[in-house]
Amino acid sequence: MVDKHIRKHLLHFQKEGDSIFNDIFEIIQSEVKKDHYLLLHYIHLLLNEIFPEEISETKTLHLHFEYDLNDDSLLIIAQYLLIRFFKENKNTNKINNDEITKLQEFKIRLQSIEKRISEKCPEGAKGGSKIYKNWIKEKKDVQTLISFYNQLNDNIEISTNTLFNCQVQLANSLNNIFETRPYAKEIESKKNPLTFNLLNTKLTLNQIDEIDNSIIDNLETTILFDCERKKLMQYFSLKDISDYEIKLKKYLIITFGTKSTSTQNLRDRINLIQNRFKVTDENSYPLIRSEIDYTLGNKSNKYIPISFLGLDVSHFWNTFMLETNIQDLYELRSVKMMNLYSLCFSQEIKDYILQEIFSEAETSYLISDETKQKLLYLRSDDLSALKESLENMLNMIISSDIKQLIINKIKSDTIFIVDNFILNSQKLRSLISSSFLLTGKNKLVTWSAFENLKNEAIIILSYQDQGKYPYYFYPNVIETTVAKSTAVEAIFHKFLFYNRYQWAKHNISKEIYKLTDHPIRKRYFHWERLKDSINNLRPQREDEIDWNLEQQYAGSSERETIKLKLKGAREKTFNSSDLFIYSIDNISFRVEKISDIINLSDDVSEYSVHNLDEIQENINIYERIIDKNQHEEELNIIREKFGVENETTGRLWKILLKQKAQFLGENIVYDNLKKHFEKKDLKIVSLNHFQNNWLNPESDSIAPLSKKVFIELCNFLGLPREYLMIIQRLRNTLKQSSRQSTQQMNRLLQNLFNDGCFDDGINLSELIAANIEKYKSKHPLDELGIDEKYLGKNLIALVQLIKPEIRLKEIENSKRPNNE
């Protein structure tokens, strides 16, 4: 939807011709420049919008291409930019009528050189000889230079006021092209042609200032072109430039993604540039793959064709979902297990699944130890109801037509994509192969092998979408594309996956809309219409996926990973989304995903890092930052209000609920609470669980796992908000291993690090006070157990607690084992 909408309005955006653009295009030197006409025209129109003729303050544009372009394309775009800015400066630079200009002097010198060369043929310059050819070339070069400068008004003042930062290879190519038509020259070039544009590959602003302070004094335009990974370029952020009191008018950053395009990569790349160069959201304009392909005339790949077969809705599956929800057994309805259930095409597979899940053994290959233990402690009638609902659903899959439809599509060399945990079980592999009557050439592989499959016939039987930020899965059925000649199809049971698929498409459309949102798109691309179209596609059935838990149960091989070797430590594998503290100078400290840190520079060895999760594993943050006197004081007020003395935090709500039950009767309280929950679209636990846990102050649970359920339970009992906070602090303290709790704290720490709160020599109290409103709006303080009233105090304590725990180690090597 987004692709089609943008292409439609992009065509309209570019419909009018432009004589200025055509003049620039004619000057560009490249055999393939015609292929780039639409792309360059698109860039031209964007620059026209962002950089008008009259600029009174700094205007910024970060132009990001979703995937990397080849060297020819980079050279063509660079030529366009340099020629454009040269021509603009030629038309806007002040006129000096009082004295002879540098340009007039330079023209006179060139004419003198041309006359000297033409009048005297070098000795030994015979026709066809090397000396003769060099002489002819020298004459031609000077004549070309004269012709170049003759097109300029003699009274124009040429001063270098545009700095074009780029890679060495590109600078070398540009130097060759512009040798006799100096639209740009290298900043350290010994030749001295006059130009407005300087090419820079290795100097900081400070070093440039030391060489020639007039360059900095006159600087009006700064361009960073595909060089953000170079360490020295970090000194060209808007903040650093402003320190020189430069009257900058135009600030342009051109960046490129990688070969593997995904929404996650696009988001990460944009965020990386914005954080590093202090660019705001509204200054970033991403060109997504479909725009680039369209303007370059590239043949686009196709998305993976998907077939959803069978029933729209299954009563058996809905019953099973309800049972797992009541018994808090999310793993049994996770995407991982749904992928297994969907392959139950024989009685033998069904028996294996039921035996692994419901046997009295303490461990199971299919499910986690935590889920297995919960099953072992279920009452026999609850366990029977759960098993019966799953068995009914599996019987329905066995009797469906989908198995035969899949068999009809199988060729002698067909490859199947299945989940990693299925592939690693010899028993399951054997049962599935027998079920589909597979031969020796048929293979079962995982998603991690998908991108390396070439020209094979592929049937995808593992549902995997992109997930939800910050969790991410790639490749996936939504974003991944294949060559149009590839025989690939994904086949899924509709009642299991269709609603999830619709939500995944809706979410990714919203995300792309958000990432590509820009004032220009609002002005010319009917952006609100696209937003309305995306909102209209929002599925009616709610999405019950919990990505915190999905990430926990999914196999690590299905996620992007990075192998990291730190100095003095063994090599370890991390998820690319894992957060790390990093520093270059051990004075300032920042936090980013490890994949972004690897992308920060061409030389990763300059960074020292520390995994943020490891700090939380080593110390109990919540226990250390909570003011226990404050905690007890608040609790005493609540105890006094309800007339309950000296009861521990986690028992208080159970005592109040038990008092109600003793007064009204257990069944009446249960029914009243059930009605209260239903008004909020929440489900209550079974009566048995209610009696054995919620009405039992001696039971182990501190509070229901669902935050929404506990909020409504407290409302039902009349408990104040402060009690929720106290419980959350206690829960965080005792459940330090909670993945969600760890990640919420990590995101808060990331903000504190990136705001400079851990840097040496700063005033911590002032810095936190300046950002306090941001922390309130961005982070779920109640889930972190932090009261807004004491936020500043808690955050100072948090920084003081964490800082001594930082142990940075140098990166020796990094690699992506299953992604590149």
Coordinates of N, CA and C in Angstrom, one line a residue, residues 560-712:
E560 N 18.7 -11.9 14.3 CA 20.0 -11.4 13.9 C 20.9 -11.4 15.0
T561 N 22.1 -11.9 14.8 CA 23.1 -12.0 15.9 C 24.5 -11.5 15.4
I562 N 25.3 -11.2 16.4 CA 26.6 -10.7 16.1 C 27.6 -11.4 17.1
K563 N 28.7 -11.9 16.5 CA 29.8 -12.5 17.3 C 30.7 -11.4 17.7
L564 N 31.0 -11.3 19.0 CA 31.9 -10.2 19.5 C 33.1 -10.8 20.2
K565 N 34.3 -10.4 19.9 CA 35.5 -10.7 20.6 C 36.0 -9.5 21.3
L566 N 36.0 -9.5 22.6 CA 36.5 -8.4 23.4 C 37.9 -8.7 23.9
K567 N 38.7 -7.7 24.1 CA 40.0 -7.9 24.6 C 40.0 -8.6 26.0
G568 N 40.8 -9.7 26.1 CA 40.8 -10.5 27.3 C 39.6 -11.3 27.7
A569 N 38.8 -11.5 26.7 CA 37.6 -12.3 26.9 C 37.3 -13.3 25.7
R570 N 36.6 -14.3 25.9 CA 36.3 -15.3 24.8 C 35.2 -14.7 23.9
E571 N 35.2 -15.2 22.7 CA 34.1 -14.7 21.8 C 32.8 -15.1 22.2
K572 N 31.8 -14.2 22.2 CA 30.4 -14.5 22.5 C 29.5 -14.0 21.5
T573 N 28.3 -14.6 21.4 CA 27.3 -14.2 20.4 C 26.2 -13.5 21.1
F574 N 25.8 -12.3 20.5 CA 24.8 -11.5 21.1 C 23.7 -11.2 20.0
N575 N 22.5 -11.0 20.5 CA 21.5 -10.5 19.5 C 21.9 -9.1 19.1
S576 N 21.7 -8.8 17.8 CA 22.1 -7.5 17.3 C 21.4 -6.3 18.0
S577 N 20.2 -6.6 18.6 CA 19.5 -5.6 19.3 C 20.0 -5.4 20.8
D578 N 20.9 -6.2 21.3 CA 21.4 -6.1 22.6 C 22.1 -4.7 22.8
L579 N 21.8 -4.1 23.9 CA 22.3 -2.8 24.2 C 23.7 -2.8 24.9
F580 N 24.6 -2.0 24.4 CA 26.0 -1.9 25.0 C 26.3 -0.5 25.3
I581 N 27.0 -0.3 26.4 CA 27.7 1.0 26.7 C 28.9 1.0 25.9
Y582 N 29.3 2.2 25.3 CA 30.5 2.3 24.5 C 31.1 3.6 24.8
S583 N 32.4 3.7 24.5 CA 33.2 4.9 24.7 C 34.4 4.9 23.8
I584 N 35.0 6.0 23.4 CA 36.2 6.1 22.8 C 37.3 6.7 23.7
D585 N 36.9 7.6 24.6 CA 37.8 8.3 25.4 C 37.7 8.0 26.9
N586 N 36.8 7.2 27.3 CA 36.6 6.9 28.7 C 36.2 8.1 29.5
I587 N 35.7 9.1 28.8 CA 35.2 10.3 29.5 C 33.7 10.5 29.2
S588 N 33.3 10.3 28.0 CA 31.9 10.3 27.6 C 31.4 8.9 27.3
F589 N 30.2 8.5 27.7 CA 29.7 7.2 27.6 C 28.3 7.2 26.9
R590 N 28.1 6.4 26.0 CA 26.8 6.3 25.3 C 26.3 4.8 25.2
V591 N 25.0 4.7 24.9 CA 24.5 3.3 24.8 C 23.7 3.2 23.5
E592 N 24.1 2.1 22.7 CA 23.4 1.8 21.5 C 23.3 0.3 21.3
K593 N 22.5 -0.2 20.4 CA 22.5 -1.6 20.0 C 23.9 -1.9 19.5
I594 N 24.3 -3.2 19.8 CA 25.6 -3.6 19.3 C 25.8 -3.5 17.8
S595 N 24.7 -3.7 17.1 CA 24.8 -3.6 15.6 C 25.0 -2.2 15.2
D596 N 24.5 -1.2 15.9 CA 24.7 0.2 15.6 C 26.1 0.6 15.9
I597 N 26.7 0.1 17.0 CA 28.0 0.4 17.4 C 29.0 -0.1 16.4
I598 N 28.7 -1.3 15.9 CA 29.6 -1.9 14.8 C 29.5 -1.0 13.6
N599 N 28.3 -0.5 13.3 CA 28.2 0.4 12.1 C 28.7 1.8 12.3
L600 N 29.0 2.2 13.6 CA 29.4 3.5 13.8 C 30.7 3.9 13.1
S601 N 31.6 2.9 12.9 CA 32.9 3.3 12.4 C 33.4 2.2 11.5
D602 N 34.3 2.5 10.6 CA 35.0 1.5 9.8 C 36.0 0.8 10.6
D603 N 36.4 1.3 11.7 CA 37.4 0.6 12.6 C 36.8 0.4 14.0
V604 N 36.2 -0.8 14.2 CA 35.5 -1.0 15.5 C 36.4 -1.1 16.6
S605 N 37.7 -1.3 16.4 CA 38.7 -1.5 17.5 C 38.9 -0.2 18.3
E606 N 38.4 0.9 17.8 CA 38.5 2.2 18.5 C 37.5 2.3 19.6
Y607 N 36.5 1.3 19.7 CA 35.5 1.4 20.7 C 35.7 0.4 21.8
S608 N 35.4 0.8 23.1 CA 35.4 -0.1 24.2 C 33.9 -0.2 24.7
V609 N 33.5 -1.4 25.0 CA 32.1 -1.7 25.3 C 31.8 -2.5 26.6
H610 N 30.6 -2.4 27.0 CA 30.2 -3.3 28.1 C 28.7 -3.6 27.9
N611 N 28.3 -4.8 27.9 CA 26.9 -5.2 27.7 C 26.1 -4.8 28.9
L612 N 25.0 -4.0 28.6 CA 24.2 -3.4 29.7 C 23.4 -4.5 30.5
D613 N 23.0 -5.6 29.8 CA 22.3 -6.7 30.6 C 23.2 -7.2 31.7
E614 N 24.5 -7.3 31.4 CA 25.4 -7.9 32.4 C 25.4 -7.1 33.7
I615 N 25.3 -5.8 33.6 CA 25.2 -5.0 34.9 C 24.0 -5.3 35.7
Q616 N 22.8 -5.5 35.0 CA 21.6 -5.9 35.7 C 21.7 -7.3 36.3
E617 N 22.5 -8.1 35.6 CA 22.6 -9.5 36.1 C 23.5 -9.5 37.4
N618 N 24.4 -8.6 37.5 CA 25.3 -8.6 38.6 C 24.8 -7.8 39.9
I619 N 23.9 -6.9 39.7 CA 23.4 -6.1 40.8 C 21.9 -6.0 40.7
N620 N 21.2 -6.0 41.8 CA 19.7 -5.9 41.8 C 19.4 -4.4 41.9
I621 N 19.2 -3.8 40.7 CA 19.1 -2.3 40.6 C 17.9 -1.8 41.4
Y622 N 16.8 -2.5 41.3 CA 15.6 -2.0 42.0 C 15.7 -2.0 43.5
E623 N 16.3 -3.0 44.0 CA 16.5 -3.1 45.4 C 17.4 -2.0 46.0
R624 N 18.3 -1.6 45.1 CA 19.3 -0.6 45.6 C 18.9 0.8 45.5
I625 N 18.0 1.1 44.5 CA 17.6 2.5 44.3 C 16.3 2.8 45.0
I626 N 15.6 1.8 45.5 CA 14.3 2.1 46.2 C 14.6 2.6 47.6
D627 N 14.0 3.7 48.0 CA 14.0 4.2 49.4 C 13.1 3.4 50.3
K628 N 13.7 2.5 51.1 CA 12.9 1.5 51.9 C 12.1 2.3 52.9
N629 N 12.6 3.4 53.4 CA 11.8 4.1 54.4 C 10.6 4.7 53.8
Q630 N 10.8 5.3 52.6 CA 9.6 5.8 51.8 C 8.6 4.7 51.5
H631 N 9.1 3.6 51.1 CA 8.2 2.4 50.8 C 7.4 2.0 52.0
E632 N 8.0 1.9 53.2 CA 7.3 1.5 54.4 C 6.3 2.6 54.9
E633 N 6.7 3.8 54.7 CA 5.9 5.0 55.1 C 4.6 5.0 54.3
E634 N 4.7 4.8 53.0 CA 3.5 4.7 52.1 C 2.6 3.5 52.5
L635 N 3.3 2.4 52.7 CA 2.5 1.2 53.0 C 1.8 1.3 54.4
N636 N 2.4 2.0 55.3 CA 1.7 2.2 56.6 C 0.4 3.0 56.5
I637 N 0.5 4.0 55.6 CA -0.7 4.9 55.4 C -1.8 4.0 54.8
I638 N -1.5 3.1 53.9 CA -2.5 2.2 53.3 C -3.1 1.2 54.3
R639 N -2.2 0.7 55.1 CA -2.6 -0.3 56.1 C -3.6 0.4 57.1
E640 N -3.2 1.6 57.5 CA -4.1 2.3 58.5 C -5.4 2.6 57.9
K641 N -5.4 3.0 56.6 CA -6.7 3.3 55.9 C -7.7 2.1 55.9
F642 N -7.1 0.9 55.7 CA -7.9 -0.3 55.6 C -8.0 -1.1 56.9
G643 N -7.4 -0.6 57.9 CA -7.4 -1.2 59.2 C -6.7 -2.6 59.2
V644 N -5.6 -2.7 58.5 CA -4.9 -4.0 58.4 C -3.5 -3.7 58.9
E645 N -3.1 -4.3 60.0 CA -1.8 -4.0 60.7 C -0.7 -5.0 60.3
N646 N 0.5 -4.4 60.1 CA 1.7 -5.3 60.1 C 1.7 -6.4 59.0
E647 N 0.9 -6.2 58.0 CA 0.9 -7.2 56.9 C 1.9 -6.9 55.8
T648 N 2.6 -7.9 55.3 CA 3.6 -7.7 54.2 C 2.9 -7.2 53.0
T649 N 3.6 -6.6 52.1 CA 3.1 -5.9 50.9 C 2.2 -6.8 50.1
G650 N 2.8 -8.0 49.7 CA 2.1 -8.9 48.8 C 0.9 -9.6 49.4
R651 N 0.7 -9.5 50.7 CA -0.4 -10.2 51.4 C -1.6 -9.3 51.5
L652 N -1.4 -7.9 51.4 CA -2.4 -7.0 51.8 C -3.6 -7.1 50.9
W653 N -3.5 -7.2 49.6 CA -4.6 -7.2 48.7 C -5.4 -8.5 48.8
K654 N -4.7 -9.6 49.2 CA -5.3 -10.9 49.4 C -6.2 -10.9 50.7
I655 N -5.6 -10.2 51.7 CA -6.4 -10.1 52.9 C -7.7 -9.3 52.7
L656 N -7.6 -8.2 52.0 CA -8.8 -7.4 51.7 C -9.8 -8.2 50.9
L657 N -9.3 -9.0 49.9 CA -10.2 -9.8 49.1 C -10.8 -10.9 49.9
K658 N -10.1 -11.5 50.8 CA -10.6 -12.5 51.7 C -11.7 -12.0 52.6
Q659 N -11.4 -10.8 53.1 CA -12.4 -10.1 54.0 C -13.8 -9.9 53.3
K660 N -13.7 -9.5 52.0 CA -14.9 -9.4 51.2 C -15.6 -10.7 51.0
A661 N -14.8 -11.8 50.8 CA -15.4 -13.1 50.5 C -16.0 -13.7 51.8
Q662 N -15.4 -13.4 52.9 CA -16.0 -13.8 54.2 C -17.3 -13.1 54.5
F663 N -17.4 -11.9 54.0 CA -18.6 -11.1 54.3 C -19.7 -11.4 53.3
L664 N -19.4 -11.5 52.0 CA -20.4 -11.7 51.0 C -20.5 -13.1 50.5
G665 N -19.4 -13.9 50.6 CA -19.4 -15.3 50.1 C -18.4 -15.3 48.9
E666 N -17.7 -16.4 48.8 CA -16.7 -16.5 47.8 C -17.2 -16.4 46.4
N667 N -18.3 -17.1 46.1 CA -18.9 -17.2 44.8 C -19.4 -15.8 44.4
I668 N -20.0 -15.1 45.3 CA -20.6 -13.8 45.0 C -19.5 -12.8 44.6
V669 N -18.4 -12.8 45.4 CA -17.2 -11.9 45.2 C -16.6 -12.3 43.8
Y670 N -16.5 -13.6 43.6 CA -15.9 -14.1 42.3 C -16.8 -13.6 41.1
D671 N -18.1 -13.7 41.2 CA -19.0 -13.3 40.1 C -18.9 -11.7 39.9
N672 N -18.9 -11.0 41.1 CA -18.8 -9.5 41.0 C -17.5 -9.1 40.3
L673 N -16.4 -9.7 40.7 CA -15.1 -9.4 40.1 C -15.1 -9.8 38.6
K674 N -15.7 -10.9 38.3 CA -15.8 -11.3 36.9 C -16.5 -10.3 36.1
K675 N -17.6 -9.8 36.5 CA -18.4 -8.7 35.8 C -17.5 -7.5 35.7
H676 N -16.8 -7.1 36.8 CA -16.0 -5.9 36.7 C -14.9 -6.0 35.7
F677 N -14.3 -7.2 35.6 CA -13.3 -7.5 34.6 C -13.8 -7.4 33.2
E678 N -15.0 -8.0 33.0 CA -15.6 -8.1 31.6 C -15.9 -6.7 31.1
K679 N -16.2 -5.8 31.9 CA -16.5 -4.4 31.5 C -15.2 -3.8 30.9
K680 N -14.0 -4.3 31.3 CA -12.7 -3.8 30.8 C -12.1 -4.8 29.8
D681 N -12.9 -5.7 29.3 CA -12.5 -6.7 28.3 C -11.3 -7.6 28.9
L682 N -11.4 -7.9 30.1 CA -10.4 -8.8 30.8 C -11.1 -10.1 31.2
K683 N -10.3 -11.1 31.3 CA -10.8 -12.4 31.7 C -10.3 -12.7 33.2
I684 N -11.1 -13.4 33.9 CA -10.7 -13.7 35.3 C -10.2 -15.1 35.3
V685 N -9.4 -15.4 36.3 CA -8.8 -16.8 36.5 C -9.9 -17.7 36.9
S686 N -9.6 -19.0 36.9 CA -10.6 -20.0 37.2 C -11.0 -19.8 38.7
L687 N -12.2 -20.3 39.1 CA -12.6 -20.2 40.5 C -11.6 -21.0 41.4
N688 N -11.1 -22.1 40.9 CA -10.2 -22.9 41.7 C -8.9 -22.0 42.0
H689 N -8.4 -21.3 41.0 CA -7.2 -20.5 41.1 C -7.5 -19.3 42.1
F690 N -8.7 -18.8 41.9 CA -9.2 -17.7 42.7 C -9.2 -18.1 44.2
Q691 N -9.7 -19.3 44.5 CA -9.8 -19.7 45.9 C -8.4 -20.1 46.4
N692 N -7.6 -20.8 45.6 CA -6.3 -21.3 46.2 C -5.2 -20.2 46.2
N693 N -5.3 -19.2 45.4 CA -4.3 -18.2 45.4 C -4.7 -16.8 45.8
W694 N -5.7 -16.3 45.1 CA -6.1 -14.9 45.4 C -6.7 -14.8 46.8
L695 N -7.4 -15.8 47.3 CA -8.1 -15.7 48.6 C -7.2 -16.3 49.7
N696 N -6.0 -16.7 49.3 CA -5.0 -17.3 50.2 C -3.8 -16.4 50.5
P697 N -3.8 -15.7 51.6 CA -2.7 -14.8 51.9 C -1.3 -15.5 52.0
E698 N -1.4 -16.9 52.2 CA -0.1 -17.6 52.4 C 0.4 -18.1 51.1
S699 N -0.3 -17.9 50.0 CA 0.2 -18.4 48.7 C 1.4 -17.5 48.2
D700 N 2.2 -18.0 47.3 CA 3.5 -17.4 46.9 C 3.3 -16.2 46.1
S701 N 2.3 -16.1 45.3 CA 2.2 -15.0 44.3 C 2.1 -13.6 44.9
I702 N 2.9 -12.7 44.4 CA 2.8 -11.3 44.9 C 1.6 -10.6 44.3
A703 N 1.4 -10.8 43.1 CA 0.3 -10.2 42.3 C 0.0 -10.9 41.1
P704 N -1.2 -10.8 40.4 CA -1.4 -11.4 39.1 C -0.3 -10.9 38.1
L705 N 0.0 -11.8 37.2 CA 1.1 -11.5 36.2 C 0.6 -10.3 35.3
S706 N -0.6 -10.3 35.0 CA -1.1 -9.2 34.1 C -1.3 -7.9 34.9
K707 N -0.6 -6.9 34.3 CA -0.7 -5.5 35.0 C -2.1 -5.0 34.9
K708 N -2.8 -5.2 33.7 CA -4.1 -4.7 33.6 C -5.1 -5.3 34.6
V709 N -4.9 -6.6 34.8 CA -5.8 -7.4 35.7 C -5.6 -6.9 37.1
F710 N -4.3 -6.6 37.5 CA -4.0 -6.2 38.9 C -4.5 -4.8 39.1
I711 N -4.4 -3.9 38.1 CA -5.0 -2.5 38.2 C -6.5 -2.6 38.5
E712 N -7.2 -3.4 37.8 CA -8.6 -3.5 38.0 C -9.0 -4.2 39.3

